[in-house]
Short mmCIF file of C-alpha atoms in Angstrom, two decimals:
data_model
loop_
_atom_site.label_atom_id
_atom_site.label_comp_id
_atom_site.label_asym_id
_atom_site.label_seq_id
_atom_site.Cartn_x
_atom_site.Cartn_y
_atom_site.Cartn_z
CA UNK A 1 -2.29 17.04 7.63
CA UNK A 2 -5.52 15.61 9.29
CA UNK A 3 -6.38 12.54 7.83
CA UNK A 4 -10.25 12.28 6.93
CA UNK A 5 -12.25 9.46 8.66
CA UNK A 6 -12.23 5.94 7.60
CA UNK A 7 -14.49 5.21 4.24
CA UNK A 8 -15.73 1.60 5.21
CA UNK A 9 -16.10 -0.86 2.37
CA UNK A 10 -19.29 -3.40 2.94
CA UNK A 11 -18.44 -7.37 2.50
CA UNK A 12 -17.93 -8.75 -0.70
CA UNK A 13 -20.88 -11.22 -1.07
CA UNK A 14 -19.83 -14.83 -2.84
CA UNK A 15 -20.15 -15.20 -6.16
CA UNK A 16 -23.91 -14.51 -8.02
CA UNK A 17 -26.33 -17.12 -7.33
CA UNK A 18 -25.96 -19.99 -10.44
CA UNK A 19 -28.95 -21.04 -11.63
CA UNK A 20 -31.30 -24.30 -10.89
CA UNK A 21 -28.86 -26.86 -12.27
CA UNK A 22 -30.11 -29.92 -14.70
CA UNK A 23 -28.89 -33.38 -14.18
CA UNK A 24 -26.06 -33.68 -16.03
CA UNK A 25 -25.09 -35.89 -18.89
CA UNK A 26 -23.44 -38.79 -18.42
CA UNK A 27 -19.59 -37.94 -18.38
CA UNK A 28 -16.66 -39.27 -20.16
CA UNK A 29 -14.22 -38.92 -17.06
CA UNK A 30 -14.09 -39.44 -13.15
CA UNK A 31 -12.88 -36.33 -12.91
CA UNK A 32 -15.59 -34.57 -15.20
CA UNK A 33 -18.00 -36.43 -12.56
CA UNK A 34 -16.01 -34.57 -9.68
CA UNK A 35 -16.21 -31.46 -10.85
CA UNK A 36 -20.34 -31.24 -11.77
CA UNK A 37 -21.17 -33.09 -8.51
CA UNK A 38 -18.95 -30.07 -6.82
CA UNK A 39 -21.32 -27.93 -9.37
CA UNK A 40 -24.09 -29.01 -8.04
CA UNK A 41 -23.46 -28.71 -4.35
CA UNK A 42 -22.27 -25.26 -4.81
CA UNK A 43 -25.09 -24.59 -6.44
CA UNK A 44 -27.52 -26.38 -4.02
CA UNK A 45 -25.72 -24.36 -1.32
CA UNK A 46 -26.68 -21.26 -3.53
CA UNK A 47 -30.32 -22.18 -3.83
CA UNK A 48 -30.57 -22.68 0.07
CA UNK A 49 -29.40 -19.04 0.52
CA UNK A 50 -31.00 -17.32 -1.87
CA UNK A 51 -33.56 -15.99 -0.24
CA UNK A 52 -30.81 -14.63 2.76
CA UNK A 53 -29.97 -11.07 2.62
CA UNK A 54 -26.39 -10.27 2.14
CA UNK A 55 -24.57 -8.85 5.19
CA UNK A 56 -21.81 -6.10 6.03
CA UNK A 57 -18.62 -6.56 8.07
CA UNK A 58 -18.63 -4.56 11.12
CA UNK A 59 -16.79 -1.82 9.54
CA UNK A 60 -19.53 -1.23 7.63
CA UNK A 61 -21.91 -0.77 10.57
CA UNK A 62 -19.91 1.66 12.41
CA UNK A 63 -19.72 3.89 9.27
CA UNK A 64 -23.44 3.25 9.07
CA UNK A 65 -24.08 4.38 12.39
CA UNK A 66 -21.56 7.53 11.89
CA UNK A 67 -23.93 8.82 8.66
CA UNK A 68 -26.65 8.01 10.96
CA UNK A 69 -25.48 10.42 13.92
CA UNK A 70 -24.63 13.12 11.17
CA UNK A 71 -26.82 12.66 8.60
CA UNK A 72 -26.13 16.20 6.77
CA UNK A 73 -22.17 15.48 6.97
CA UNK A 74 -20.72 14.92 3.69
CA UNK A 75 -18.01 11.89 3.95
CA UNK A 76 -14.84 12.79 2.93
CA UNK A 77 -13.25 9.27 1.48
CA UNK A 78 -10.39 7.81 2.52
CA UNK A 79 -8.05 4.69 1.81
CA UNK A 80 -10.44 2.01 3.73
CA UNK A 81 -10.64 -1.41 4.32
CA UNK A 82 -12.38 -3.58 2.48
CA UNK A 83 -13.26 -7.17 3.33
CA UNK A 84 -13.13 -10.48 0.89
CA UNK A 85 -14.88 -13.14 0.49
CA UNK A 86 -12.73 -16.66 0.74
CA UNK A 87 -13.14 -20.19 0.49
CA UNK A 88 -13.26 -22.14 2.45
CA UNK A 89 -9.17 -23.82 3.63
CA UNK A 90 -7.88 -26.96 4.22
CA UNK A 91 -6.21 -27.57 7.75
CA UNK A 92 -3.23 -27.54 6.04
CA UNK A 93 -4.15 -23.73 5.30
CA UNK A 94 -6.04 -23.07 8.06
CA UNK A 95 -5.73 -18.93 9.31
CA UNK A 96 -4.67 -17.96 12.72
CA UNK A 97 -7.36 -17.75 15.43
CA UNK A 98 -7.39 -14.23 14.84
CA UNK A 99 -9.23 -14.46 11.72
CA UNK A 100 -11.45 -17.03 13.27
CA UNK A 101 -12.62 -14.62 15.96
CA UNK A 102 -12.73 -12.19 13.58
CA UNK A 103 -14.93 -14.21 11.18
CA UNK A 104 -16.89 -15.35 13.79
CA UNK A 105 -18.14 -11.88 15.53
CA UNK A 106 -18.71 -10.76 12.36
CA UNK A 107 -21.45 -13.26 10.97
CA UNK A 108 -23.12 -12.63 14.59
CA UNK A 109 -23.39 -8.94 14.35
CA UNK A 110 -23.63 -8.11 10.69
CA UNK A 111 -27.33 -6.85 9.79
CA UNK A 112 -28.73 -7.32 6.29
CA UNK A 113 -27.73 -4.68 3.50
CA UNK A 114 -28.11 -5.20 -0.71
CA UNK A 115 -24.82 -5.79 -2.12
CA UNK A 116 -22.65 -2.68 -3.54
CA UNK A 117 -23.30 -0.99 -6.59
CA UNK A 118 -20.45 0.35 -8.58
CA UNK A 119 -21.20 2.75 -12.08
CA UNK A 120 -18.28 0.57 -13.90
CA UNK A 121 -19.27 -2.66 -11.72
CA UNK A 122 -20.29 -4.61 -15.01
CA UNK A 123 -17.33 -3.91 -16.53
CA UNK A 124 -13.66 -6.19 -16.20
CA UNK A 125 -10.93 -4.15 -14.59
CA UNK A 126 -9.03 -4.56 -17.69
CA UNK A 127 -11.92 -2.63 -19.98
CA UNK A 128 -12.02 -0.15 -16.92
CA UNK A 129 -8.54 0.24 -17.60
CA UNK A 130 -7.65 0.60 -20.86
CA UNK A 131 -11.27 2.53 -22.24
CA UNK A 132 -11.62 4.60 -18.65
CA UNK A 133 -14.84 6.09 -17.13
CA UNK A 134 -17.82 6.30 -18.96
CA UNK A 135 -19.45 9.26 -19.25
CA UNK A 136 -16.82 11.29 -17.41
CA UNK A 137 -17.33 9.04 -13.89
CA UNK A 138 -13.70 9.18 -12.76
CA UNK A 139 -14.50 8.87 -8.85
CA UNK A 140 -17.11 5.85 -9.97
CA UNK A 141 -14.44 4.30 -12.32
CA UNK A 142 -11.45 4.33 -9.78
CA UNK A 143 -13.49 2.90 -7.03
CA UNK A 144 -15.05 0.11 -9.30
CA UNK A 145 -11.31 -0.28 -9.74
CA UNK A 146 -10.27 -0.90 -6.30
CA UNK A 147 -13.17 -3.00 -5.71
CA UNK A 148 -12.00 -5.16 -8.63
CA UNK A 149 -8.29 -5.32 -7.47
CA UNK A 150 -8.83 -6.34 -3.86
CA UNK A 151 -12.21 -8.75 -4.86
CA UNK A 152 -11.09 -10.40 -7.95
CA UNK A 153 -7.50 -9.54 -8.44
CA UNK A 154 -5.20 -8.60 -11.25
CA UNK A 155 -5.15 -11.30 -13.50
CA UNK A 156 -1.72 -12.65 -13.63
CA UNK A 157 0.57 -16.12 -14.23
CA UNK A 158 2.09 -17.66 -11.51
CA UNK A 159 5.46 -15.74 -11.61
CA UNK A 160 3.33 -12.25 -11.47
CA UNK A 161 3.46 -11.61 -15.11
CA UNK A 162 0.43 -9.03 -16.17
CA UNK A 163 -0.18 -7.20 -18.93
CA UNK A 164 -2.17 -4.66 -17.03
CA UNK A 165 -0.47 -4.72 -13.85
CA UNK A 166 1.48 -1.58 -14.26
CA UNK A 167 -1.21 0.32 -15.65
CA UNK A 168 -3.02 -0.55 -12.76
CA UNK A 169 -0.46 1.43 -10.42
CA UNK A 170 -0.56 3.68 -12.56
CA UNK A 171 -3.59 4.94 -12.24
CA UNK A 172 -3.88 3.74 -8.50
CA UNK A 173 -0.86 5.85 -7.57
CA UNK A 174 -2.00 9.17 -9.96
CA UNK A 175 1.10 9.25 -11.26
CA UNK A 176 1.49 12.21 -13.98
CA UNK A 177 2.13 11.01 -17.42
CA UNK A 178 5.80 10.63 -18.56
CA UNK A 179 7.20 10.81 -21.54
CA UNK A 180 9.77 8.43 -22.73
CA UNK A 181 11.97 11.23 -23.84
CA UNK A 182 12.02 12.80 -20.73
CA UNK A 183 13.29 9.24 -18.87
CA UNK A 184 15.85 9.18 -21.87
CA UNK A 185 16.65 12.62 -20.86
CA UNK A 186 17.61 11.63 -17.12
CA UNK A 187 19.43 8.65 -18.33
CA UNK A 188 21.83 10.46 -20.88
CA UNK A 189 22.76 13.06 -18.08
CA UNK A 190 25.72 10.23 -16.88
CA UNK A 191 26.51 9.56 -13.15
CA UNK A 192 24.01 11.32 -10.66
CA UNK A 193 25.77 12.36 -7.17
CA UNK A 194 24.52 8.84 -5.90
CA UNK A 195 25.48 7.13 -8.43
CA UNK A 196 28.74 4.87 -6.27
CA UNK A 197 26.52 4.32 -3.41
CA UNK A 198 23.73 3.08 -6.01
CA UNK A 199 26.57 0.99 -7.40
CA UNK A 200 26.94 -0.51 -3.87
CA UNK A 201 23.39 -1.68 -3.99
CA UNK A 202 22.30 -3.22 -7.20
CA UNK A 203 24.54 -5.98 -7.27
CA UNK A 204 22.72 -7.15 -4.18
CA UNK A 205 19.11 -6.58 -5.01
CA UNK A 206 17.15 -10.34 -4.82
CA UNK A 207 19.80 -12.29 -5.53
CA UNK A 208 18.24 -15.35 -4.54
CA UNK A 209 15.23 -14.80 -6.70
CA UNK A 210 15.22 -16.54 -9.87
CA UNK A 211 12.87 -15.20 -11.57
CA UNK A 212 13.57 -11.58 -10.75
CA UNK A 213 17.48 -11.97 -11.97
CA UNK A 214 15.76 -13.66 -14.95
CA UNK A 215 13.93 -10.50 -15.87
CA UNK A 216 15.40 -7.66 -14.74
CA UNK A 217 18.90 -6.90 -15.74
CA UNK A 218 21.37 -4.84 -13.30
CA UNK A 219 21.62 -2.58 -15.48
CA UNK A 220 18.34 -1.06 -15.90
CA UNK A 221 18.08 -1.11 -12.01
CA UNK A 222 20.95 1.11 -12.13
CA UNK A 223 19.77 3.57 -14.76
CA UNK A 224 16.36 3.88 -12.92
CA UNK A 225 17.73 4.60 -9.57
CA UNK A 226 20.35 7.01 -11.24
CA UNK A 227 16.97 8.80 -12.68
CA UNK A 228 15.31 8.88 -9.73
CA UNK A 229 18.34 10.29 -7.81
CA UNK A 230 18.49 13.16 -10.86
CA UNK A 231 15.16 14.47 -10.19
CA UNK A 232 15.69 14.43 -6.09
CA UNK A 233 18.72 16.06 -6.40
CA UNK A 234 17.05 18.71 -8.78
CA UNK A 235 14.34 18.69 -6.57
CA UNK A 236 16.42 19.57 -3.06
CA UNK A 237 18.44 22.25 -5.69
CA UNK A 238 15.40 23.94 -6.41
CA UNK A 239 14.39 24.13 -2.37
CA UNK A 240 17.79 25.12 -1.77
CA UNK A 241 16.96 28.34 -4.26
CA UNK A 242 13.79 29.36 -3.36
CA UNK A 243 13.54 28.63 -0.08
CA UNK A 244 15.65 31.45 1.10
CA UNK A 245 13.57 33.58 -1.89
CA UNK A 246 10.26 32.65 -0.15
CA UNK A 247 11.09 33.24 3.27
CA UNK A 248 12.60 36.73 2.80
CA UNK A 249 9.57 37.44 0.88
CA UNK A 250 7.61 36.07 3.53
CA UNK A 251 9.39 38.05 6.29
CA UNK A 252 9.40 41.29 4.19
CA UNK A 253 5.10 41.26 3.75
CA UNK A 254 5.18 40.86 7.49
CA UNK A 255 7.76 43.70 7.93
CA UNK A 256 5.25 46.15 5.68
CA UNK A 257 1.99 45.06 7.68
CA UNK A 258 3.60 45.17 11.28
CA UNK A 259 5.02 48.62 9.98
CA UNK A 260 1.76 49.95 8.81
CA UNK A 261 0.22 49.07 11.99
CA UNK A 262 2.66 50.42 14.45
CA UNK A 263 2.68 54.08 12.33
CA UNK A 264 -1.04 54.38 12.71
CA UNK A 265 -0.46 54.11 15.93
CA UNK A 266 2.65 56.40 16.46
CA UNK A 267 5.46 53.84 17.43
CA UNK A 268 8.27 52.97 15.89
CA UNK A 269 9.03 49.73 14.22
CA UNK A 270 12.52 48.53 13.76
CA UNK A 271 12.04 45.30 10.49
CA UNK A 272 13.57 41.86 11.47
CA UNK A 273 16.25 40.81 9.89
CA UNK A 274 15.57 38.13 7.22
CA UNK A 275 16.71 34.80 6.91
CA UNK A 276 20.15 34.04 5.42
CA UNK A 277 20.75 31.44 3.14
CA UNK A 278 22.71 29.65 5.64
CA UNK A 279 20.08 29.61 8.41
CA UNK A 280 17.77 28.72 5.80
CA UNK A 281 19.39 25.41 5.53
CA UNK A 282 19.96 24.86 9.04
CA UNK A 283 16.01 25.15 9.64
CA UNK A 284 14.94 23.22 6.33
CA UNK A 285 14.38 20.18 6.21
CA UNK A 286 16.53 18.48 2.94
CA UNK A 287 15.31 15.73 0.99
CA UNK A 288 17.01 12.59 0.43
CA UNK A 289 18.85 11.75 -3.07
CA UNK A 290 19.76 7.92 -2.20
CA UNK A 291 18.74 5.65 0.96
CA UNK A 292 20.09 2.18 1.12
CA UNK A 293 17.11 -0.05 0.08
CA UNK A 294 15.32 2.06 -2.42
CA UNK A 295 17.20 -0.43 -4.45
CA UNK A 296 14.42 -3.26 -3.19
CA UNK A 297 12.04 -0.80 -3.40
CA UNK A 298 12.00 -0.29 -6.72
CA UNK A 299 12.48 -3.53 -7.98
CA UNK A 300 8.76 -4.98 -7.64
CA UNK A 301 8.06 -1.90 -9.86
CA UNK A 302 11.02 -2.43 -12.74
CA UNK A 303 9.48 -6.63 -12.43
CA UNK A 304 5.73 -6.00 -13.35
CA UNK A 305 6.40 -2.56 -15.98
CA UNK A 306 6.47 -3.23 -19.95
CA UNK A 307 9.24 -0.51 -19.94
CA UNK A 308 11.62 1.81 -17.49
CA UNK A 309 9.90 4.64 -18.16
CA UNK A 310 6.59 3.50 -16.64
CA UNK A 311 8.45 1.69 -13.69
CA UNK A 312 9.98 5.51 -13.50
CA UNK A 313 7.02 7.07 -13.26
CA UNK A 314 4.89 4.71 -10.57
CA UNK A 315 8.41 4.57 -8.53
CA UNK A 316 8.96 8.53 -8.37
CA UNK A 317 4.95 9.01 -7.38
CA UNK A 318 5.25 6.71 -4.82
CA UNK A 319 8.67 8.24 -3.21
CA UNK A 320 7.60 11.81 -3.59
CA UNK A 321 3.58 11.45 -2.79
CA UNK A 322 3.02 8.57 -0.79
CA UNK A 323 6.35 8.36 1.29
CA UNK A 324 8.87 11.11 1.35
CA UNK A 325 9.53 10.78 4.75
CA UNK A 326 10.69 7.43 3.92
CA UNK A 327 13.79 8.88 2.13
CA UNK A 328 14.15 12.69 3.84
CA UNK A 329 16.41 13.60 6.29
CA UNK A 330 16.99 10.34 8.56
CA UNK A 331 14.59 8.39 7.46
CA UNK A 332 12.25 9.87 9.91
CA UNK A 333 8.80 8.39 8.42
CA UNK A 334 10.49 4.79 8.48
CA UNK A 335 11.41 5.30 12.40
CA UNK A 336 7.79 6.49 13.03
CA UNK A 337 6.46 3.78 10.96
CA UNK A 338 8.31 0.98 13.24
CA UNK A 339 7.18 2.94 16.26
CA UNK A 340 3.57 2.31 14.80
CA UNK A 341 4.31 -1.15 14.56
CA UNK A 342 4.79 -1.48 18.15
CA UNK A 343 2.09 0.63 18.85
CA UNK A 344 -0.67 -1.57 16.87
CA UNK A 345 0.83 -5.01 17.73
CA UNK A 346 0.15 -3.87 21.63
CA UNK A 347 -3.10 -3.10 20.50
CA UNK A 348 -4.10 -6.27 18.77
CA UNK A 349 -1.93 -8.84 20.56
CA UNK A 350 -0.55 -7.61 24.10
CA UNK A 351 0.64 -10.67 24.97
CA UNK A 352 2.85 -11.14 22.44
CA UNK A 353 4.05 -7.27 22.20
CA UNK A 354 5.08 -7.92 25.58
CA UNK A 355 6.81 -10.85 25.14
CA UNK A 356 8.84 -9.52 22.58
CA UNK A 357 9.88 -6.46 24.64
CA UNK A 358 10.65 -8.43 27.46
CA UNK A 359 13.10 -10.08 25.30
CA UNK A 360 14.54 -6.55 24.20
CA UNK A 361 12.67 -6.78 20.43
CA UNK A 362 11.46 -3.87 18.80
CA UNK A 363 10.47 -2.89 15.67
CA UNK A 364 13.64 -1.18 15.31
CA UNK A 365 15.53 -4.09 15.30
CA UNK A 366 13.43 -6.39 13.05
CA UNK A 367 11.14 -4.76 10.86
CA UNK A 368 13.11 -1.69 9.48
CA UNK A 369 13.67 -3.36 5.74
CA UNK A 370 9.51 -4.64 5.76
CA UNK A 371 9.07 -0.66 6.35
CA UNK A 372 11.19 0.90 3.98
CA UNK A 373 10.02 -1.70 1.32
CA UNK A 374 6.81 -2.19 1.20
CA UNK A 375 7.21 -5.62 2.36
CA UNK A 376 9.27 -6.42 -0.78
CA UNK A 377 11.92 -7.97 0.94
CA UNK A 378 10.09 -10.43 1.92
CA UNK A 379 9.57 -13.66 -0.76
CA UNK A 380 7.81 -14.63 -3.26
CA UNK A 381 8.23 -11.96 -5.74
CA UNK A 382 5.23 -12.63 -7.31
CA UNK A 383 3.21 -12.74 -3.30
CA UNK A 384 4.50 -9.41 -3.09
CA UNK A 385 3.08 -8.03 -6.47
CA UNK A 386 -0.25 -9.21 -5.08
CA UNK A 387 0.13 -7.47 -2.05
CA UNK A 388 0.91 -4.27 -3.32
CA UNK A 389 -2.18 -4.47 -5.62
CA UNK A 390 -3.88 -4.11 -2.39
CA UNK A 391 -1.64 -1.37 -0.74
CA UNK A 392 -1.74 0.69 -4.09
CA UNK A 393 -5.51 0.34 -4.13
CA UNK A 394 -6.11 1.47 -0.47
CA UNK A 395 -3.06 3.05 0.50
CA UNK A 396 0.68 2.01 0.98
CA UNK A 397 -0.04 3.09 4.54
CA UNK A 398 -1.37 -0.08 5.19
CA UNK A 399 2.06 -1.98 5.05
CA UNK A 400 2.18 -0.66 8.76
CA UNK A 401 -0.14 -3.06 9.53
CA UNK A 402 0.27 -5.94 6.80
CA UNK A 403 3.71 -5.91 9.13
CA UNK A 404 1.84 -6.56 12.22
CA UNK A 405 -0.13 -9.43 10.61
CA UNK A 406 2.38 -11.20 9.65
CA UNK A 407 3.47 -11.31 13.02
CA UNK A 408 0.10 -12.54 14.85
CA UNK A 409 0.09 -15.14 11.66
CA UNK A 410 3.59 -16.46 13.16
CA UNK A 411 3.15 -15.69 16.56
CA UNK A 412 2.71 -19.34 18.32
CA UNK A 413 6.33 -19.76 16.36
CA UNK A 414 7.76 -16.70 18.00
CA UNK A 415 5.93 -17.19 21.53
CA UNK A 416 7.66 -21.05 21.43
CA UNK A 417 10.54 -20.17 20.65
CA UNK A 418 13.66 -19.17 22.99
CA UNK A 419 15.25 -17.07 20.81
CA UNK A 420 13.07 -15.43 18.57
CA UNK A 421 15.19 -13.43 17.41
CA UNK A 422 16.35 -16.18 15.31
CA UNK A 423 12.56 -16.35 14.53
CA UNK A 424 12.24 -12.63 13.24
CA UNK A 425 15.45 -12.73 11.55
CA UNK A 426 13.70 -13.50 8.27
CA UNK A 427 9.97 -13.59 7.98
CA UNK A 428 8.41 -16.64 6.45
CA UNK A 429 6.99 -16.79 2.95
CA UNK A 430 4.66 -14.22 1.86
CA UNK A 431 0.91 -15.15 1.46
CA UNK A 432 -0.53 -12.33 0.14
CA UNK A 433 -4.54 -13.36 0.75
CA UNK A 434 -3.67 -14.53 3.85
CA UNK A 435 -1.79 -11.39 5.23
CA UNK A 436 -4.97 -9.08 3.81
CA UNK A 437 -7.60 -11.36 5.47
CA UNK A 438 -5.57 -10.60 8.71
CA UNK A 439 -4.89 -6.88 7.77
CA UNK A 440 -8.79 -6.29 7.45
CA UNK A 441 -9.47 -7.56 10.72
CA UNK A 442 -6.77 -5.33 12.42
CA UNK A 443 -8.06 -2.42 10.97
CA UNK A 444 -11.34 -2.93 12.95
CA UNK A 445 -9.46 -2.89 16.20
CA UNK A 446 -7.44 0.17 15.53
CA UNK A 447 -8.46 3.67 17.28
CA UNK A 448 -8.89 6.28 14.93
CA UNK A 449 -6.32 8.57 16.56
CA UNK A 450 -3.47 5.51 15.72
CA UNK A 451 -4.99 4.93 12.36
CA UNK A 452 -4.52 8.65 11.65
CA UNK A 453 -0.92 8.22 12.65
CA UNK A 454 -0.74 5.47 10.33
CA UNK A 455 -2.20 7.46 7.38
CA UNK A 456 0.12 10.18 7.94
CA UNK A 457 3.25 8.81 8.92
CA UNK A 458 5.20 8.69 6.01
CA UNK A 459 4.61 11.91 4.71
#
């Protein structure tokens, strides 16, 4: 399926300009003092610029210039990129010198533009969420909800604990409404076909994370993927049935019109045979029940849900709409997905994906479990929730290239090292902000023919 062209998302602008600032009482406290003289500057700073014109990234200009070269084209949208405002870090937290350069062109080349209008922009995502679109403005309310997730965030404590997190996903993914008596349903059907090799799994899923063995007990990891693995199994039942059904059906219109044809015109037509059930299988391609790692995969969702059911429901959209391939066959969309990795690190950084073949290192061999997981086997749990906020709102494609920046963020490690194999064995510590900052400027550098690839490859 062609993917549609890339919707860009303008710059988010800083925060609204504060108004001219009074001298402030005398305070009680040093650190009151510290925090209205930091006031004030900020809002000095704000007064200076007020007059300045906000600015889109380069993403937006090439989209610009697109509608400008095909003015009566109607844009299809797309999962885009957008950009996000930062502060400013400490050397301590300084970003790689690809988000310098990237930073850098940018403010050179970005013309004046007014800053984004969204129909439910005056609204908090959690109103958004829990009163939905005004007026009937579904396409307005869900992209006023991106906006929010990837400017201001989901609102959350510092182990990842939101009460609108899952709802979130929810409606990010367009998963179908479920109800609870349908999960019970699954549950109370026993031991699915998968259920030993699901066994083999569960006991292993983020052991060393505290707070996930805190929340989320074995057992409900187990029930979930045993529901899960019910409905793919019924699923690839189902295909086996109708397939065969559909293609003799198929074969048999064809039979009638070829037949019709060839009388009017006084020859004789001799039907092909149709399929057999047993050729049916050999040319179908049959979906996957159980894949070591969905385990990982659907922890993250059983962590930030209020119930099973709802983890259910975001986990089965995202295996059976978003990446199939991920668990059909042999894993083919995984395997394409690690190919892509190669493919955009050359792109981006050649001297390092050339470094890392001369040493024999593919994707293949060190990002396979960052593919099939969404980056979820990487820690902090709660990093992870925050990056998937940002792959839910704009497409769990992206992990394809949140993969690559982590690898430009620790590539002077890898290029140092003699063995970086030892290096790419585990990948540092997830930084969620960080890794999107360096996402959004890959994305600008990607071809549209690879970011195509990207869109598509897990389906």
């Amino acid at each position: 399926m062609a993917s549609p062209p890339r919707e860009p998302i303008p710059s988010l602008k800083p925060s609204l300009l504060q108004p001219e600032l009074q001298p402030p009482p005398s305070p009680r406290t040093h650190r009151a003092l510290r925090r209205l003289q930091s006031a004030h500057t900020l809002g000095a700073s704000n007064r200076n610029s007020a007059h300045i014109p906000s600015q889109p990234s380069l993403i937006s200009q090439q989209r610009q210039q697109q509608n400008q070269n095909a003015p009566n084209s109607q844009p299809v949208q797309r999962n885009g990129s957008p950009t996000r405002s930062t502060r400013g870090r400490a050397n301590s937290d300084a970003t790689p010198p690809l988000v310098h350069q990237m930073n850098a062109v940018t403010a050179a080349k970005r013309p004046g533009s007014r800053k984004p209008v969204f129909s439910h922009g005056h609204l908090s995502l959690d109103k958004i969420i829990r009163d939905g679109p005004a007026d009937g403005d579904y396409i307005g309310a869900l992209e006023s909800a991106r906006w929010k997730v990837v400017d201001e965030g989901i609102k959350s404590a510092d182990d990842g604990m939101s009460t609108v997190r899952i709802y979130v996903w929810l409606v990010l993914l367009n998963a179908p409404i479920l109800s609870t008596d349908d999960y019970l349903a699954l549950i109370h059907r026993g031991a699915s076909p998968a259920y030993s090799k699901i066994r083999n799994d569960t006991f292993r899923t983020l052991t060393t994370d505290p707070l996930f063995r805190r929340r989320v007990s074995e057992a409900s990891l187990i029930r979930l993927l045993n529901a899960i693995a019910w409905t793919l199994q019924d699923a690839r039942e189902e295909d086996r049935l109708s397939g065969p059904r559909k293609a003799r059906s198929s074969m048999a219109r064809a039979s009638l019109a070829s037949n019709a044809s060839d009388s009017s015109q006084g020859r004789k037509f001799s039907p092909t045979q149709p399929l057999t059930d047993s050729k049916w299988e050999e040319n179908a391609v049959e979906p996957g029940v159980y894949v070591q790692g969905m385990n990982v995969l659907a922890a993250p969702f059983l962590y930030a849900a209020r119930s099973e059911a709802e983890a259910f429901a975001a986990f089965h959209t995202l295996l059976t709409r978003d990446c199939p391939g991920y668990i059909r066959g042999a894993m083919d969309g995984v395997h394409r997905g690690l190919a892509l990795v190669d493919k955009v690190l050359a792109i981006v950084d050649p001297k390092l994906a050339m470094y890392l073949t001369a040493k024999g290192l593919s994707a293949e061999i060190y990002a396979f479990p960052s593919v099939l997981t969404l980056c979820a086997c990487t820690p902090p749990l709660p990093e992870v929730l925050r990056l998937w906020d940002f792959l839910f709102a704009y497409g769990p494609h992206l992990n394809i290239v949140c993969i690559v920046a982590q690898l430009t963020i620790m590539r002077t490690q890898i290029l140092t090292s003699a063995s970086p194999n030892k290096v790419l064995r585990s990948f540092p510590q997830l930084n969620a902000d960080l890794v999107k900052s360096v996402t959004i400027g890959i994305i600008k550098k990607i071809p549209d023919d690879v970011y195509n690839e990207i869109v598509n490859h897990a389906l």
